[in-house]
């Protein structure tokens, strides 16, 4: 167990720098108590210090910026659709985002909001709104964004519709943005995030930090309901981001949200993810 004095000294300075983390003191201590080496302690401290926790009030401010982005693209006359990244009826962060966006753009009659990709591609919708902005609160790898864009474009191609696609996300990993841009899309991230370890270290230090993180992951249940723990986060995204009291992305390091340990005991985690 890590010496309590050292824990509290570090916590004191950490909470001074990022007050919201104080709400997760117990969970942070649990993470530190998982550590058996100095290297593991160091990687936990580093990732905690880089953790980006967004409140709903902060999200609202970012949504105002997203609304400005949409208005700049379409002006006051041209029709444009804002399309949530969601694909089905399951609860989704992008659907919460567009619901919060509605009152902000209530006077923009040329902007139409769609709660999911399937609702946008219905007959008559693509034809009326061939210019669209695909939106979400976060992207870890860019894969979901590209999959949704391909689905929309394939549907439009079958109907002979020429689209003008745009992508706007509140937060996203740097490598996710690069991947989307490399595929030829206009992309706007309100804030880009570095990979939690490889974005800050290189060489032998990077190798050691990754090894320490993977040793910590070895204390987690290797799989739950047939789904394996996503080492370093889905797609090895190394994300360190979530919205407070909302479903956390699976792109985050699993030590922050994976619900059971190797003994199948429930963990007290900083992040909560309702669906694996």
PDB file of C-alpha atoms in Angstrom:
ATOM      1  CA  UNK A   1       0.000   0.000   0.000  1.00  0.00           C
ATOM      2  CA  UNK A   2       1.291   3.443  -0.865  1.00  0.00           C
ATOM      3  CA  UNK A   3       2.291   5.511   2.180  1.00  0.00           C
ATOM      4  CA  UNK A   4      -0.719   7.566   3.263  1.00  0.00           C
ATOM      5  CA  UNK A   5       1.356  10.701   3.824  1.00  0.00           C
ATOM      6  CA  UNK A   6       2.670  10.669   0.249  1.00  0.00           C
ATOM      7  CA  UNK A   7      -0.826  10.062  -1.103  1.00  0.00           C
ATOM      8  CA  UNK A   8      -2.336  13.015   0.711  1.00  0.00           C
ATOM      9  CA  UNK A   9       0.510  15.399  -0.139  1.00  0.00           C
ATOM     10  CA  UNK A  10       0.108  14.601  -3.823  1.00  0.00           C
ATOM     11  CA  UNK A  11      -3.688  14.741  -3.627  1.00  0.00           C
ATOM     12  CA  UNK A  12      -3.541  18.172  -1.984  1.00  0.00           C
ATOM     13  CA  UNK A  13      -1.524  19.649  -4.859  1.00  0.00           C
ATOM     14  CA  UNK A  14      -3.551  17.777  -7.489  1.00  0.00           C
ATOM     15  CA  UNK A  15      -6.853  19.114  -6.161  1.00  0.00           C
ATOM     16  CA  UNK A  16      -5.444  22.653  -6.039  1.00  0.00           C
ATOM     17  CA  UNK A  17      -4.650  22.373  -9.752  1.00  0.00           C
ATOM     18  CA  UNK A  18      -7.936  20.684 -10.731  1.00  0.00           C
ATOM     19  CA  UNK A  19     -10.629  21.121  -8.092  1.00  0.00           C
ATOM     20  CA  UNK A  20     -13.192  18.807  -9.682  1.00  0.00           C
ATOM     21  CA  UNK A  21     -10.895  15.814  -9.074  1.00  0.00           C
ATOM     22  CA  UNK A  22     -11.486  16.196  -5.328  1.00  0.00           C
ATOM     23  CA  UNK A  23     -14.894  14.598  -5.894  1.00  0.00           C
ATOM     24  CA  UNK A  24     -13.110  11.361  -6.788  1.00  0.00           C
ATOM     25  CA  UNK A  25     -10.657  11.184  -3.883  1.00  0.00           C
ATOM     26  CA  UNK A  26     -11.708   7.713  -2.763  1.00  0.00           C
ATOM     27  CA  UNK A  27     -11.490   6.294  -6.291  1.00  0.00           C
ATOM     28  CA  UNK A  28      -8.064   7.847  -6.827  1.00  0.00           C
ATOM     29  CA  UNK A  29      -6.779   6.344  -3.593  1.00  0.00           C
ATOM     30  CA  UNK A  30      -8.107   2.948  -4.702  1.00  0.00           C
ATOM     31  CA  UNK A  31      -6.148   3.276  -7.945  1.00  0.00           C
ATOM     32  CA  UNK A  32      -2.962   4.157  -6.081  1.00  0.00           C
ATOM     33  CA  UNK A  33      -3.474   1.190  -3.772  1.00  0.00           C
ATOM     34  CA  UNK A  34      -3.489  -1.074  -6.838  1.00  0.00           C
ATOM     35  CA  UNK A  35       0.127  -0.111  -7.444  1.00  0.00           C
ATOM     36  CA  UNK A  36       2.999  -2.360  -6.400  1.00  0.00           C
ATOM     37  CA  UNK A  37       5.897  -0.489  -8.044  1.00  0.00           C
ATOM     38  CA  UNK A  38       7.063   3.111  -8.290  1.00  0.00           C
ATOM     39  CA  UNK A  39       6.493   2.924 -12.043  1.00  0.00           C
ATOM     40  CA  UNK A  40       2.840   2.044 -11.544  1.00  0.00           C
ATOM     41  CA  UNK A  41       2.407   4.866  -9.015  1.00  0.00           C
ATOM     42  CA  UNK A  42       3.977   7.313 -11.465  1.00  0.00           C
ATOM     43  CA  UNK A  43       1.695   6.305 -14.354  1.00  0.00           C
ATOM     44  CA  UNK A  44      -1.429   6.582 -12.177  1.00  0.00           C
ATOM     45  CA  UNK A  45      -0.360  10.026 -10.954  1.00  0.00           C
ATOM     46  CA  UNK A  46       0.405  11.185 -14.490  1.00  0.00           C
ATOM     47  CA  UNK A  47      -2.921  10.033 -15.945  1.00  0.00           C
ATOM     48  CA  UNK A  48      -4.887  11.524 -13.036  1.00  0.00           C
ATOM     49  CA  UNK A  49      -3.131  14.862 -13.525  1.00  0.00           C
ATOM     50  CA  UNK A  50      -3.989  14.837 -17.247  1.00  0.00           C
ATOM     51  CA  UNK A  51      -7.595  13.724 -16.736  1.00  0.00           C
ATOM     52  CA  UNK A  52     -10.109  16.021 -18.450  1.00  0.00           C
ATOM     53  CA  UNK A  53     -13.450  16.104 -16.593  1.00  0.00           C
ATOM     54  CA  UNK A  54     -16.148  18.261 -18.168  1.00  0.00           C
ATOM     55  CA  UNK A  55     -19.212  19.516 -16.298  1.00  0.00           C
ATOM     56  CA  UNK A  56     -22.578  20.146 -17.969  1.00  0.00           C
ATOM     57  CA  UNK A  57     -22.029  23.896 -17.582  1.00  0.00           C
ATOM     58  CA  UNK A  58     -18.744  23.623 -19.453  1.00  0.00           C
ATOM     59  CA  UNK A  59     -20.429  21.496 -22.084  1.00  0.00           C
ATOM     60  CA  UNK A  60     -23.041  24.228 -22.591  1.00  0.00           C
ATOM     61  CA  UNK A  61     -20.303  26.770 -23.334  1.00  0.00           C
ATOM     62  CA  UNK A  62     -18.813  24.421 -25.898  1.00  0.00           C
ATOM     63  CA  UNK A  63     -22.236  23.936 -27.482  1.00  0.00           C
ATOM     64  CA  UNK A  64     -22.470  27.682 -28.023  1.00  0.00           C
ATOM     65  CA  UNK A  65     -19.207  27.422 -29.958  1.00  0.00           C
ATOM     66  CA  UNK A  66     -20.600  24.489 -31.943  1.00  0.00           C
ATOM     67  CA  UNK A  67     -23.686  26.537 -32.835  1.00  0.00           C
ATOM     68  CA  UNK A  68     -21.443  29.361 -34.073  1.00  0.00           C
ATOM     69  CA  UNK A  69     -19.532  26.888 -36.213  1.00  0.00           C
ATOM     70  CA  UNK A  70     -22.787  25.643 -37.788  1.00  0.00           C
ATOM     71  CA  UNK A  71     -23.996  29.197 -38.432  1.00  0.00           C
ATOM     72  CA  UNK A  72     -20.715  30.153 -40.100  1.00  0.00           C
ATOM     73  CA  UNK A  73     -20.998  27.223 -42.507  1.00  0.00           C
ATOM     74  CA  UNK A  74     -24.573  27.812 -43.624  1.00  0.00           C
ATOM     75  CA  UNK A  75     -25.156  31.518 -43.049  1.00  0.00           C
ATOM     76  CA  UNK A  76     -28.769  32.647 -42.615  1.00  0.00           C
ATOM     77  CA  UNK A  77     -30.338  31.166 -45.739  1.00  0.00           C
ATOM     78  CA  UNK A  78     -28.799  27.827 -46.748  1.00  0.00           C
ATOM     79  CA  UNK A  79     -30.336  24.693 -45.261  1.00  0.00           C
ATOM     80  CA  UNK A  80     -28.077  22.508 -43.155  1.00  0.00           C
ATOM     81  CA  UNK A  81     -28.614  19.445 -40.968  1.00  0.00           C
ATOM     82  CA  UNK A  82     -26.972  18.799 -37.622  1.00  0.00           C
ATOM     83  CA  UNK A  83     -26.863  15.022 -37.232  1.00  0.00           C
ATOM     84  CA  UNK A  84     -26.149  13.150 -33.997  1.00  0.00           C
ATOM     85  CA  UNK A  85     -23.635  10.327 -34.368  1.00  0.00           C
ATOM     86  CA  UNK A  86     -26.112   7.883 -32.791  1.00  0.00           C
ATOM     87  CA  UNK A  87     -27.172   4.922 -34.924  1.00  0.00           C
ATOM     88  CA  UNK A  88     -30.019   3.372 -32.929  1.00  0.00           C
ATOM     89  CA  UNK A  89     -32.360   4.070 -30.010  1.00  0.00           C
ATOM     90  CA  UNK A  90     -29.794   3.232 -27.327  1.00  0.00           C
ATOM     91  CA  UNK A  91     -28.820   6.127 -25.024  1.00  0.00           C
ATOM     92  CA  UNK A  92     -26.009   8.054 -26.641  1.00  0.00           C
ATOM     93  CA  UNK A  93     -23.891  11.086 -25.791  1.00  0.00           C
ATOM     94  CA  UNK A  94     -24.506  12.649 -29.190  1.00  0.00           C
ATOM     95  CA  UNK A  95     -28.263  12.577 -28.597  1.00  0.00           C
ATOM     96  CA  UNK A  96     -27.847  14.416 -25.304  1.00  0.00           C
ATOM     97  CA  UNK A  97     -25.649  16.902 -27.147  1.00  0.00           C
ATOM     98  CA  UNK A  98     -28.223  17.747 -29.824  1.00  0.00           C
ATOM     99  CA  UNK A  99     -30.999  18.055 -27.244  1.00  0.00           C
ATOM    100  CA  UNK A 100     -28.873  20.629 -25.408  1.00  0.00           C
ATOM    101  CA  UNK A 101     -28.129  22.327 -28.722  1.00  0.00           C
ATOM    102  CA  UNK A 102     -31.786  22.826 -29.699  1.00  0.00           C
ATOM    103  CA  UNK A 103     -32.546  25.862 -27.491  1.00  0.00           C
ATOM    104  CA  UNK A 104     -29.281  27.507 -28.534  1.00  0.00           C
ATOM    105  CA  UNK A 105     -30.209  27.459 -32.239  1.00  0.00           C
ATOM    106  CA  UNK A 106     -33.980  27.832 -31.819  1.00  0.00           C
ATOM    107  CA  UNK A 107     -34.053  30.959 -34.009  1.00  0.00           C
ATOM    108  CA  UNK A 108     -32.078  29.351 -36.854  1.00  0.00           C
ATOM    109  CA  UNK A 109     -34.937  28.097 -39.023  1.00  0.00           C
ATOM    110  CA  UNK A 110     -32.571  26.847 -41.752  1.00  0.00           C
ATOM    111  CA  UNK A 111     -30.818  24.467 -39.343  1.00  0.00           C
ATOM    112  CA  UNK A 112     -32.529  21.105 -38.776  1.00  0.00           C
ATOM    113  CA  UNK A 113     -31.465  18.743 -35.990  1.00  0.00           C
ATOM    114  CA  UNK A 114     -31.630  14.960 -36.371  1.00  0.00           C
ATOM    115  CA  UNK A 115     -31.295  12.694 -33.322  1.00  0.00           C
ATOM    116  CA  UNK A 116     -29.600   9.864 -35.215  1.00  0.00           C
ATOM    117  CA  UNK A 117     -28.022   8.977 -38.541  1.00  0.00           C
ATOM    118  CA  UNK A 118     -30.966   6.735 -39.611  1.00  0.00           C
ATOM    119  CA  UNK A 119     -33.436   9.578 -38.997  1.00  0.00           C
ATOM    120  CA  UNK A 120     -31.371  11.800 -41.287  1.00  0.00           C
ATOM    121  CA  UNK A 121     -31.109   9.358 -44.199  1.00  0.00           C
ATOM    122  CA  UNK A 122     -34.874   8.833 -44.472  1.00  0.00           C
ATOM    123  CA  UNK A 123     -36.495   9.631 -47.822  1.00  0.00           C
ATOM    124  CA  UNK A 124     -36.857  13.349 -48.331  1.00  0.00           C
ATOM    125  CA  UNK A 125     -34.428  14.351 -45.573  1.00  0.00           C
ATOM    126  CA  UNK A 126     -31.152  13.918 -47.461  1.00  0.00           C
ATOM    127  CA  UNK A 127     -32.663  15.692 -50.462  1.00  0.00           C
ATOM    128  CA  UNK A 128     -33.708  18.686 -48.360  1.00  0.00           C
ATOM    129  CA  UNK A 129     -30.520  18.871 -46.306  1.00  0.00           C
ATOM    130  CA  UNK A 130     -27.613  17.681 -48.487  1.00  0.00           C
ATOM    131  CA  UNK A 131     -25.233  19.805 -46.418  1.00  0.00           C
ATOM    132  CA  UNK A 132     -24.797  18.357 -42.930  1.00  0.00           C
ATOM    133  CA  UNK A 133     -22.642  18.426 -39.823  1.00  0.00           C
ATOM    134  CA  UNK A 134     -22.090  15.128 -38.035  1.00  0.00           C
ATOM    135  CA  UNK A 135     -21.707  15.881 -34.308  1.00  0.00           C
ATOM    136  CA  UNK A 136     -20.706  14.140 -31.117  1.00  0.00           C
ATOM    137  CA  UNK A 137     -19.144  15.016 -27.787  1.00  0.00           C
ATOM    138  CA  UNK A 138     -16.035  12.852 -28.232  1.00  0.00           C
ATOM    139  CA  UNK A 139     -14.064  10.674 -30.640  1.00  0.00           C
ATOM    140  CA  UNK A 140     -11.269   8.375 -29.525  1.00  0.00           C
ATOM    141  CA  UNK A 141     -10.142   6.742 -32.769  1.00  0.00           C
ATOM    142  CA  UNK A 142     -12.203   8.365 -35.537  1.00  0.00           C
ATOM    143  CA  UNK A 143     -13.527   4.961 -36.618  1.00  0.00           C
ATOM    144  CA  UNK A 144     -17.165   5.578 -35.653  1.00  0.00           C
ATOM    145  CA  UNK A 145     -17.120   8.962 -37.400  1.00  0.00           C
ATOM    146  CA  UNK A 146     -15.826   7.413 -40.623  1.00  0.00           C
ATOM    147  CA  UNK A 147     -18.299   4.527 -40.437  1.00  0.00           C
ATOM    148  CA  UNK A 148     -21.232   6.923 -40.060  1.00  0.00           C
ATOM    149  CA  UNK A 149     -20.006   9.117 -42.922  1.00  0.00           C
ATOM    150  CA  UNK A 150     -19.638   6.095 -45.201  1.00  0.00           C
ATOM    151  CA  UNK A 151     -23.173   4.928 -44.379  1.00  0.00           C
ATOM    152  CA  UNK A 152     -24.623   8.366 -45.133  1.00  0.00           C
ATOM    153  CA  UNK A 153     -22.644   8.765 -48.340  1.00  0.00           C
ATOM    154  CA  UNK A 154     -23.466   5.264 -49.602  1.00  0.00           C
ATOM    155  CA  UNK A 155     -27.164   5.965 -49.021  1.00  0.00           C
ATOM    156  CA  UNK A 156     -26.916   9.303 -50.830  1.00  0.00           C
ATOM    157  CA  UNK A 157     -25.038   7.740 -53.746  1.00  0.00           C
ATOM    158  CA  UNK A 158     -27.839   5.204 -54.272  1.00  0.00           C
ATOM    159  CA  UNK A 159     -30.251   8.126 -54.631  1.00  0.00           C
ATOM    160  CA  UNK A 160     -27.998  10.286 -56.761  1.00  0.00           C
ATOM    161  CA  UNK A 161     -27.615  12.956 -54.069  1.00  0.00           C
ATOM    162  CA  UNK A 162     -24.434  15.032 -53.807  1.00  0.00           C
ATOM    163  CA  UNK A 163     -23.607  15.764 -50.170  1.00  0.00           C
ATOM    164  CA  UNK A 164     -21.476  18.363 -48.435  1.00  0.00           C
ATOM    165  CA  UNK A 165     -20.312  16.680 -45.224  1.00  0.00           C
ATOM    166  CA  UNK A 166     -18.751  18.329 -42.180  1.00  0.00           C
ATOM    167  CA  UNK A 167     -17.739  16.941 -38.792  1.00  0.00           C
ATOM    168  CA  UNK A 168     -17.771  18.842 -35.493  1.00  0.00           C
ATOM    169  CA  UNK A 169     -16.885  17.313 -32.141  1.00  0.00           C
ATOM    170  CA  UNK A 170     -16.513  18.946 -28.764  1.00  0.00           C
ATOM    171  CA  UNK A 171     -13.533  16.815 -27.766  1.00  0.00           C
ATOM    172  CA  UNK A 172     -11.429  14.324 -29.683  1.00  0.00           C
ATOM    173  CA  UNK A 173      -8.070  12.637 -29.690  1.00  0.00           C
ATOM    174  CA  UNK A 174      -5.407  14.138 -31.949  1.00  0.00           C
ATOM    175  CA  UNK A 175      -4.952  10.884 -33.857  1.00  0.00           C
ATOM    176  CA  UNK A 176      -8.725  10.630 -34.397  1.00  0.00           C
ATOM    177  CA  UNK A 177      -8.728  14.025 -36.089  1.00  0.00           C
ATOM    178  CA  UNK A 178      -5.735  13.114 -38.247  1.00  0.00           C
ATOM    179  CA  UNK A 179      -7.493   9.957 -39.405  1.00  0.00           C
ATOM    180  CA  UNK A 180     -10.691  11.790 -40.367  1.00  0.00           C
ATOM    181  CA  UNK A 181      -8.771  14.558 -42.153  1.00  0.00           C
ATOM    182  CA  UNK A 182      -6.676  11.998 -44.033  1.00  0.00           C
ATOM    183  CA  UNK A 183      -9.933  10.554 -45.374  1.00  0.00           C
ATOM    184  CA  UNK A 184     -10.751  13.914 -46.928  1.00  0.00           C
ATOM    185  CA  UNK A 185     -13.342  15.408 -44.573  1.00  0.00           C
ATOM    186  CA  UNK A 186     -13.766  18.904 -43.181  1.00  0.00           C
ATOM    187  CA  UNK A 187     -13.318  18.427 -39.450  1.00  0.00           C
ATOM    188  CA  UNK A 188     -13.570  20.779 -36.500  1.00  0.00           C
ATOM    189  CA  UNK A 189     -12.692  19.676 -32.955  1.00  0.00           C
ATOM    190  CA  UNK A 190     -13.387  22.322 -30.332  1.00  0.00           C
ATOM    191  CA  UNK A 191     -10.572  20.807 -28.311  1.00  0.00           C
ATOM    192  CA  UNK A 192      -7.998  18.182 -29.259  1.00  0.00           C
ATOM    193  CA  UNK A 193      -6.625  15.832 -26.615  1.00  0.00           C
ATOM    194  CA  UNK A 194      -3.271  14.093 -26.539  1.00  0.00           C
ATOM    195  CA  UNK A 195      -2.950  10.358 -26.023  1.00  0.00           C
ATOM    196  CA  UNK A 196      -2.655   9.927 -22.258  1.00  0.00           C
ATOM    197  CA  UNK A 197       0.786   8.309 -22.265  1.00  0.00           C
ATOM    198  CA  UNK A 198       2.258   8.275 -25.783  1.00  0.00           C
ATOM    199  CA  UNK A 199       1.263  11.916 -26.246  1.00  0.00           C
ATOM    200  CA  UNK A 200       3.626  12.929 -23.425  1.00  0.00           C
ATOM    201  CA  UNK A 201       6.492  10.434 -23.431  1.00  0.00           C
ATOM    202  CA  UNK A 202       8.793   8.774 -25.942  1.00  0.00           C
ATOM    203  CA  UNK A 203      11.655   6.324 -26.090  1.00  0.00           C
ATOM    204  CA  UNK A 204      12.399   4.118 -23.106  1.00  0.00           C
ATOM    205  CA  UNK A 205      10.249   6.215 -20.777  1.00  0.00           C
ATOM    206  CA  UNK A 206       7.220   5.591 -23.005  1.00  0.00           C
ATOM    207  CA  UNK A 207       7.917   1.847 -23.059  1.00  0.00           C
ATOM    208  CA  UNK A 208       8.135   1.775 -19.260  1.00  0.00           C
ATOM    209  CA  UNK A 209       4.942   3.801 -18.757  1.00  0.00           C
ATOM    210  CA  UNK A 210       2.960   1.577 -21.140  1.00  0.00           C
ATOM    211  CA  UNK A 211       4.306  -1.549 -19.420  1.00  0.00           C
ATOM    212  CA  UNK A 212       3.271  -0.174 -16.026  1.00  0.00           C
ATOM    213  CA  UNK A 213      -0.227   0.601 -17.274  1.00  0.00           C
ATOM    214  CA  UNK A 214      -0.594  -2.897 -18.725  1.00  0.00           C
ATOM    215  CA  UNK A 215       0.498  -4.429 -15.418  1.00  0.00           C
ATOM    216  CA  UNK A 216      -2.265  -2.473 -13.719  1.00  0.00           C
ATOM    217  CA  UNK A 217      -4.724  -3.703 -16.345  1.00  0.00           C
ATOM    218  CA  UNK A 218      -3.728  -7.218 -15.320  1.00  0.00           C
ATOM    219  CA  UNK A 219      -5.618  -6.615 -12.075  1.00  0.00           C
ATOM    220  CA  UNK A 220      -8.878  -6.132 -13.973  1.00  0.00           C
ATOM    221  CA  UNK A 221     -11.316  -8.862 -14.992  1.00  0.00           C
ATOM    222  CA  UNK A 222      -9.933 -10.015 -18.376  1.00  0.00           C
ATOM    223  CA  UNK A 223     -13.424 -10.099 -19.858  1.00  0.00           C
ATOM    224  CA  UNK A 224     -17.030  -9.370 -18.918  1.00  0.00           C
ATOM    225  CA  UNK A 225     -19.943 -11.004 -20.740  1.00  0.00           C
ATOM    226  CA  UNK A 226     -17.564 -12.140 -23.459  1.00  0.00           C
ATOM    227  CA  UNK A 227     -16.072  -8.670 -24.003  1.00  0.00           C
ATOM    228  CA  UNK A 228     -12.355  -8.364 -23.346  1.00  0.00           C
ATOM    229  CA  UNK A 229     -10.880  -5.490 -21.441  1.00  0.00           C
ATOM    230  CA  UNK A 230      -9.733  -2.971 -24.125  1.00  0.00           C
ATOM    231  CA  UNK A 231      -6.078  -2.476 -23.264  1.00  0.00           C
ATOM    232  CA  UNK A 232      -5.180   1.243 -23.211  1.00  0.00           C
ATOM    233  CA  UNK A 233      -8.792   1.968 -24.215  1.00  0.00           C
ATOM    234  CA  UNK A 234     -10.733   0.971 -27.325  1.00  0.00           C
ATOM    235  CA  UNK A 235      -8.412   1.132 -30.318  1.00  0.00           C
ATOM    236  CA  UNK A 236      -5.542   1.868 -27.893  1.00  0.00           C
ATOM    237  CA  UNK A 237      -6.797   5.464 -27.890  1.00  0.00           C
ATOM    238  CA  UNK A 238      -5.310   6.248 -24.436  1.00  0.00           C
ATOM    239  CA  UNK A 239      -8.134   8.701 -23.716  1.00  0.00           C
ATOM    240  CA  UNK A 240      -8.468  10.637 -20.460  1.00  0.00           C
ATOM    241  CA  UNK A 241     -11.806  12.384 -20.862  1.00  0.00           C
ATOM    242  CA  UNK A 242     -15.387  12.149 -19.644  1.00  0.00           C
ATOM    243  CA  UNK A 243     -18.426  14.279 -18.881  1.00  0.00           C
ATOM    244  CA  UNK A 244     -19.337  14.240 -15.205  1.00  0.00           C
ATOM    245  CA  UNK A 245     -22.374  12.028 -14.458  1.00  0.00           C
ATOM    246  CA  UNK A 246     -22.494  10.814 -18.062  1.00  0.00           C
ATOM    247  CA  UNK A 247     -21.565   7.545 -19.747  1.00  0.00           C
ATOM    248  CA  UNK A 248     -17.793   7.464 -20.197  1.00  0.00           C
ATOM    249  CA  UNK A 249     -16.235   6.594 -23.595  1.00  0.00           C
ATOM    250  CA  UNK A 250     -14.642   3.156 -23.827  1.00  0.00           C
ATOM    251  CA  UNK A 251     -11.614   4.886 -25.387  1.00  0.00           C
ATOM    252  CA  UNK A 252     -10.451   5.746 -21.862  1.00  0.00           C
ATOM    253  CA  UNK A 253      -7.836   3.690 -20.052  1.00  0.00           C
ATOM    254  CA  UNK A 254      -9.865   0.818 -18.558  1.00  0.00           C
ATOM    255  CA  UNK A 255      -8.391   1.252 -15.064  1.00  0.00           C
ATOM    256  CA  UNK A 256     -10.689   4.297 -14.843  1.00  0.00           C
ATOM    257  CA  UNK A 257     -13.969   2.565 -15.758  1.00  0.00           C
ATOM    258  CA  UNK A 258     -13.733  -1.250 -16.090  1.00  0.00           C
ATOM    259  CA  UNK A 259     -16.277  -2.355 -13.449  1.00  0.00           C
ATOM    260  CA  UNK A 260     -14.762  -5.592 -12.062  1.00  0.00           C
ATOM    261  CA  UNK A 261     -11.332  -6.674 -10.885  1.00  0.00           C
ATOM    262  CA  UNK A 262      -9.576  -9.942 -11.606  1.00  0.00           C
ATOM    263  CA  UNK A 263     -11.441 -11.555  -8.684  1.00  0.00           C
ATOM    264  CA  UNK A 264     -14.785 -10.393 -10.170  1.00  0.00           C
ATOM    265  CA  UNK A 265     -15.258  -7.925  -7.342  1.00  0.00           C
ATOM    266  CA  UNK A 266     -17.000  -4.660  -8.241  1.00  0.00           C
ATOM    267  CA  UNK A 267     -14.664  -1.681  -8.408  1.00  0.00           C
ATOM    268  CA  UNK A 268     -15.240   1.888  -7.214  1.00  0.00           C
ATOM    269  CA  UNK A 269     -14.300   3.680 -10.436  1.00  0.00           C
ATOM    270  CA  UNK A 270     -13.780   7.340 -11.359  1.00  0.00           C
ATOM    271  CA  UNK A 271     -15.750   6.882 -14.572  1.00  0.00           C
ATOM    272  CA  UNK A 272     -18.916   4.893 -15.164  1.00  0.00           C
ATOM    273  CA  UNK A 273     -19.744   3.135 -18.405  1.00  0.00           C
ATOM    274  CA  UNK A 274     -23.216   1.624 -18.530  1.00  0.00           C
ATOM    275  CA  UNK A 275     -22.545  -0.536 -21.595  1.00  0.00           C
ATOM    276  CA  UNK A 276     -19.396  -2.491 -22.252  1.00  0.00           C
TER     277      UNK A 276
END
